Short mmCIF file of C-alpha atoms in Angstrom, two decimals:
data_model
loop_
_atom_site.label_atom_id
_atom_site.label_comp_id
_atom_site.label_asym_id
_atom_site.label_seq_id
_atom_site.Cartn_x
_atom_site.Cartn_y
_atom_site.Cartn_z
CA MET A 226 -72.12 -43.92 -22.46
CA ASP A 227 -71.11 -47.42 -22.41
CA ILE A 228 -67.45 -47.42 -20.81
CA ARG A 229 -66.94 -50.90 -21.58
CA GLU A 230 -67.70 -50.55 -25.21
CA GLU A 231 -65.62 -47.42 -25.64
CA LEU A 232 -62.43 -49.11 -23.91
CA PHE A 233 -62.88 -52.08 -26.43
CA LYS A 234 -62.88 -49.72 -29.08
CA VAL A 235 -59.26 -48.53 -28.20
CA GLN A 236 -57.84 -51.91 -27.16
CA ASP A 237 -53.93 -52.47 -27.65
CA GLU A 238 -52.93 -56.09 -27.75
CA LYS A 239 -49.59 -55.38 -27.71
CA TYR A 240 -50.06 -52.72 -24.77
CA ARG A 241 -51.72 -55.45 -23.10
CA GLU A 242 -49.24 -57.95 -23.25
CA PHE A 243 -46.79 -55.60 -21.76
CA HIS A 244 -48.99 -54.47 -19.28
CA CYS A 245 -49.93 -57.58 -17.48
CA LYS A 246 -46.18 -58.19 -16.68
CA LEU A 247 -46.24 -55.00 -14.66
CA ILE A 248 -49.48 -55.94 -12.66
CA PRO A 249 -49.22 -59.70 -11.61
CA THR A 250 -51.88 -59.89 -8.99
CA VAL A 251 -54.67 -59.15 -11.51
CA ASN A 252 -56.05 -61.69 -13.75
CA LYS A 253 -54.60 -61.49 -17.53
CA GLU A 254 -58.32 -62.04 -18.71
CA LEU A 255 -59.38 -59.05 -16.81
CA ILE A 256 -57.27 -56.55 -18.27
CA ILE A 257 -58.19 -54.90 -21.90
CA GLY A 258 -55.18 -53.17 -22.73
CA VAL A 259 -55.93 -49.44 -22.98
CA ARG A 260 -53.24 -46.73 -22.25
CA ILE A 261 -53.26 -44.25 -19.47
CA PRO A 262 -53.61 -40.77 -21.58
CA LEU A 263 -56.93 -42.54 -23.23
CA LEU A 264 -58.12 -43.90 -20.15
CA ARG A 265 -58.14 -40.21 -18.70
CA LYS A 266 -59.62 -38.73 -22.03
CA ILE A 267 -62.79 -41.37 -21.66
CA ALA A 268 -62.93 -40.53 -18.24
CA GLY A 269 -62.78 -36.88 -18.57
CA GLU A 270 -65.67 -37.19 -21.52
CA PHE A 271 -67.72 -39.40 -19.20
CA TYR A 272 -67.60 -36.95 -16.43
CA LYS A 273 -68.70 -34.27 -18.70
CA THR A 274 -71.78 -35.79 -19.39
CA GLY A 275 -72.85 -36.04 -15.98
CA GLU A 276 -74.23 -39.54 -16.10
CA TYR A 277 -70.99 -41.00 -14.10
CA GLU A 278 -72.77 -41.29 -10.86
CA ASP A 279 -74.27 -44.56 -11.44
CA PHE A 280 -70.73 -45.97 -12.87
CA LEU A 281 -69.06 -44.90 -9.49
CA LYS A 282 -71.98 -47.09 -7.61
CA GLN A 283 -71.44 -50.17 -9.70
CA LEU A 284 -68.69 -52.05 -7.78
CA PRO A 285 -66.99 -54.36 -8.20
CA HIS A 286 -66.32 -53.66 -11.61
CA LYS A 287 -65.26 -56.49 -13.86
CA TYR A 288 -62.19 -54.80 -15.83
CA TYR A 289 -58.68 -53.30 -14.62
CA GLU A 290 -59.34 -50.21 -16.93
CA GLU A 291 -62.60 -49.80 -15.62
CA ASN A 292 -61.41 -49.46 -12.50
CA ASN A 293 -58.87 -46.99 -13.67
CA ILE A 294 -61.60 -45.04 -14.86
CA HIS A 295 -63.37 -45.25 -11.75
CA ALA A 296 -60.13 -43.48 -10.16
CA PHE A 297 -59.70 -40.52 -12.90
CA LEU A 298 -63.62 -39.74 -12.11
CA ILE A 299 -62.80 -39.35 -8.41
CA GLU A 300 -59.94 -37.07 -9.30
CA LYS A 301 -62.54 -35.04 -11.26
CA ILE A 302 -64.75 -34.27 -8.06
CA LYS A 303 -64.07 -30.75 -6.87
CA ASP A 304 -66.06 -31.50 -3.45
CA PHE A 305 -63.89 -32.62 -0.66
CA ASP A 306 -66.60 -34.35 1.29
CA LYS A 307 -67.75 -36.12 -1.84
CA ALA A 308 -64.25 -37.09 -3.32
CA VAL A 309 -63.54 -38.77 0.37
CA PHE A 310 -66.95 -40.48 0.37
CA GLU A 311 -66.34 -41.75 -3.05
CA THR A 312 -62.60 -42.75 -2.38
CA GLU A 313 -63.64 -44.65 0.60
CA ARG A 314 -66.13 -47.03 -1.19
CA PHE A 315 -63.53 -47.43 -3.75
CA LEU A 316 -60.47 -48.31 -1.82
CA PRO A 317 -61.66 -51.77 -0.80
CA TYR A 318 -61.85 -52.75 -4.33
CA ILE A 319 -58.81 -51.80 -5.51
CA ASP A 320 -56.41 -54.91 -6.13
CA ASN A 321 -53.17 -53.73 -7.81
CA TRP A 322 -50.31 -51.50 -7.17
CA ALA A 323 -51.19 -49.28 -10.73
CA THR A 324 -54.83 -48.23 -9.96
CA CYS A 325 -53.86 -47.54 -6.23
CA ASP A 326 -51.07 -45.15 -7.27
CA THR A 327 -52.61 -43.41 -10.19
CA PHE A 328 -55.15 -41.18 -8.41
CA ALA A 329 -54.96 -38.43 -6.12
CA PRO A 330 -57.81 -35.79 -5.99
CA PRO A 331 -56.54 -32.34 -6.75
CA VAL A 332 -59.04 -31.47 -3.85
CA PHE A 333 -57.10 -33.58 -1.36
CA LYS A 334 -53.95 -31.38 -1.99
CA LYS A 335 -56.03 -28.32 -1.08
CA ASN A 336 -57.62 -29.52 2.27
CA LYS A 337 -54.51 -31.33 3.86
CA GLU A 338 -55.90 -30.66 7.25
CA LYS A 339 -59.01 -32.59 6.83
CA LEU A 340 -57.57 -35.36 4.54
CA PHE A 341 -55.11 -36.23 7.43
CA GLY A 342 -57.79 -37.49 9.67
CA TYR A 343 -58.76 -40.28 6.53
CA ILE A 344 -55.08 -41.16 6.26
CA GLU A 345 -55.05 -41.93 9.73
CA LYS A 346 -57.76 -44.17 9.47
CA TRP A 347 -57.16 -45.74 5.70
CA ILE A 348 -53.03 -46.66 7.15
CA LYS A 349 -54.37 -49.02 9.53
CA SER A 350 -57.02 -50.57 7.28
CA GLU A 351 -57.39 -54.34 6.76
CA TYR A 352 -57.30 -53.64 2.92
CA PRO A 353 -53.64 -53.59 1.92
CA TYR A 354 -54.24 -51.27 -0.64
CA SER A 355 -55.75 -48.99 1.55
CA VAL A 356 -52.77 -49.04 3.01
CA ARG A 357 -50.79 -48.41 0.22
CA TYR A 358 -52.89 -45.66 -0.58
CA ALA A 359 -52.32 -43.71 2.53
CA ILE A 360 -48.85 -43.97 2.51
CA GLY A 361 -48.66 -42.65 -0.83
CA LEU A 362 -51.01 -39.60 0.11
CA LEU A 363 -48.35 -38.91 3.01
CA MET A 364 -45.58 -39.26 0.25
CA ARG A 365 -47.27 -36.95 -2.34
CA PHE A 366 -48.51 -34.11 -0.13
CA TYR A 367 -46.64 -34.18 3.14
CA LEU A 368 -43.05 -34.13 2.73
CA ASP A 369 -42.77 -30.70 1.84
CA ASP A 370 -42.50 -27.15 4.11
CA ASP A 371 -45.33 -28.55 6.32
CA PHE A 372 -43.54 -31.71 7.37
CA ASN A 373 -43.81 -33.16 10.40
CA SER A 374 -42.17 -36.13 11.86
CA LEU A 375 -45.39 -37.80 12.98
CA TYR A 376 -45.73 -38.66 9.34
CA ASN A 377 -42.52 -40.75 9.44
CA GLU A 378 -43.42 -42.54 12.99
CA MET A 379 -46.93 -43.35 11.46
CA VAL A 380 -45.20 -45.10 8.59
CA SER A 381 -42.56 -46.77 10.29
CA LYS A 382 -45.30 -48.52 12.57
CA VAL A 383 -46.73 -50.15 9.45
CA LYS A 384 -46.44 -53.88 9.65
CA SER A 385 -47.30 -55.90 6.99
CA GLU A 386 -46.42 -59.28 5.03
CA GLU A 387 -47.62 -57.42 1.71
CA TYR A 388 -45.21 -56.79 -1.01
CA TYR A 389 -46.39 -53.96 -2.56
CA VAL A 390 -47.34 -52.10 1.04
CA ASN A 391 -43.62 -52.79 1.88
CA MET A 392 -42.48 -51.35 -1.26
CA MET A 393 -44.65 -48.27 -0.90
CA ILE A 394 -42.92 -48.06 2.81
CA ALA A 395 -39.65 -47.88 1.16
CA TRP A 396 -40.62 -45.51 -1.52
CA TYR A 397 -42.14 -43.15 1.12
CA PHE A 398 -38.60 -43.26 3.26
CA ALA A 399 -36.51 -42.99 0.08
CA THR A 400 -38.45 -39.66 -0.85
CA ALA A 401 -38.44 -38.56 2.63
CA LEU A 402 -34.84 -38.89 2.65
CA ALA A 403 -34.61 -37.08 -0.10
CA LYS A 404 -36.94 -33.81 1.07
CA GLN A 405 -36.11 -34.04 5.13
CA TYR A 406 -32.96 -35.96 5.34
CA ASP A 407 -32.36 -34.87 8.76
CA MET A 408 -35.48 -36.17 10.27
CA THR A 409 -35.37 -39.61 8.32
CA VAL A 410 -31.91 -40.55 8.33
CA GLU A 411 -32.13 -41.58 11.97
CA TYR A 412 -34.62 -44.43 11.06
CA ILE A 413 -31.97 -45.67 8.72
CA LYS A 414 -29.06 -45.47 11.47
CA GLY A 415 -31.28 -47.19 13.73
CA HIS A 416 -32.45 -50.18 11.52
CA LYS A 417 -36.01 -49.52 12.59
CA PHE A 418 -36.73 -51.67 9.71
CA ASP A 419 -36.56 -55.48 8.65
CA LYS A 420 -33.51 -56.15 6.26
CA TRP A 421 -35.80 -56.07 3.00
CA ILE A 422 -37.54 -52.88 3.98
CA ASN A 423 -34.33 -51.14 5.20
CA ASN A 424 -32.07 -52.39 2.16
CA LYS A 425 -35.13 -51.39 -0.27
CA ILE A 426 -34.95 -47.52 1.15
CA ILE A 427 -31.40 -47.40 0.90
CA GLN A 428 -31.69 -48.76 -2.64
CA LYS A 429 -34.47 -46.38 -3.77
CA ALA A 430 -32.33 -43.30 -2.49
CA ILE A 431 -29.29 -44.45 -4.07
CA GLU A 432 -31.09 -44.25 -7.16
CA SER A 433 -32.79 -40.96 -6.58
CA TYR A 434 -31.36 -37.82 -8.57
CA ARG A 435 -32.41 -35.46 -5.63
CA ILE A 436 -29.79 -36.82 -3.06
CA ASP A 437 -26.02 -35.94 -3.80
CA ALA A 438 -23.18 -38.52 -4.36
CA GLU A 439 -21.63 -37.73 -1.03
CA THR A 440 -24.98 -38.40 1.10
CA LYS A 441 -25.31 -41.98 -1.45
CA GLU A 442 -22.02 -43.14 -0.16
CA VAL A 443 -23.28 -42.47 3.59
CA LEU A 444 -26.44 -44.37 3.30
CA LYS A 445 -24.29 -47.29 1.52
CA ARG A 446 -23.07 -47.96 5.13
CA TYR A 447 -26.65 -48.52 6.65
CA ARG A 448 -27.37 -51.50 4.44
CA ILE A 449 -28.06 -54.58 6.52
CA ARG A 450 -25.77 -57.56 5.37
#
């Protein structure tokens, strides 16, 4: 199966123009213009052929959509150790927020204790999208019944000049406020972040339908002027 050929068969120029504006870190010439449902379909068909192993070794890929196909193939892997191996190999090549946020192998959620050690490593990576990915996994999988305040502490210690890392920090804490308010609000009260991250957390929390109106009014008081 020639993945690139399949991608160009379903190219959508109008969608390409629209999507390019959403991922400014990617060269427009490297975006084909294929919608996510089609990418997932192609990845699923490719996975069924059993021929995808060589594709996973062909890093770096040229096109943005090829990277997304790569991510969706990793999601299909049912063995935890193999999924982690392929994720670690792929992470340094991620160059945009969309590819970074688009995949989270179901096998990771089923093995959260084992996954956590890798998150601890990735969150300290030199690669910004590896850091973003680690924070995103904490947000997806670790803010519910088995929440531990250690997760908030880990994310609060991330210091970065990268916009897309800082945006994920804000997104994480806004979600934590919605799910674990009492153990999270102290980070806002204590102004543990710089002005931009602090106010972005509050902005996202205020936009959330999961936080009630009264709490939103309280959070507004903690904006840094």
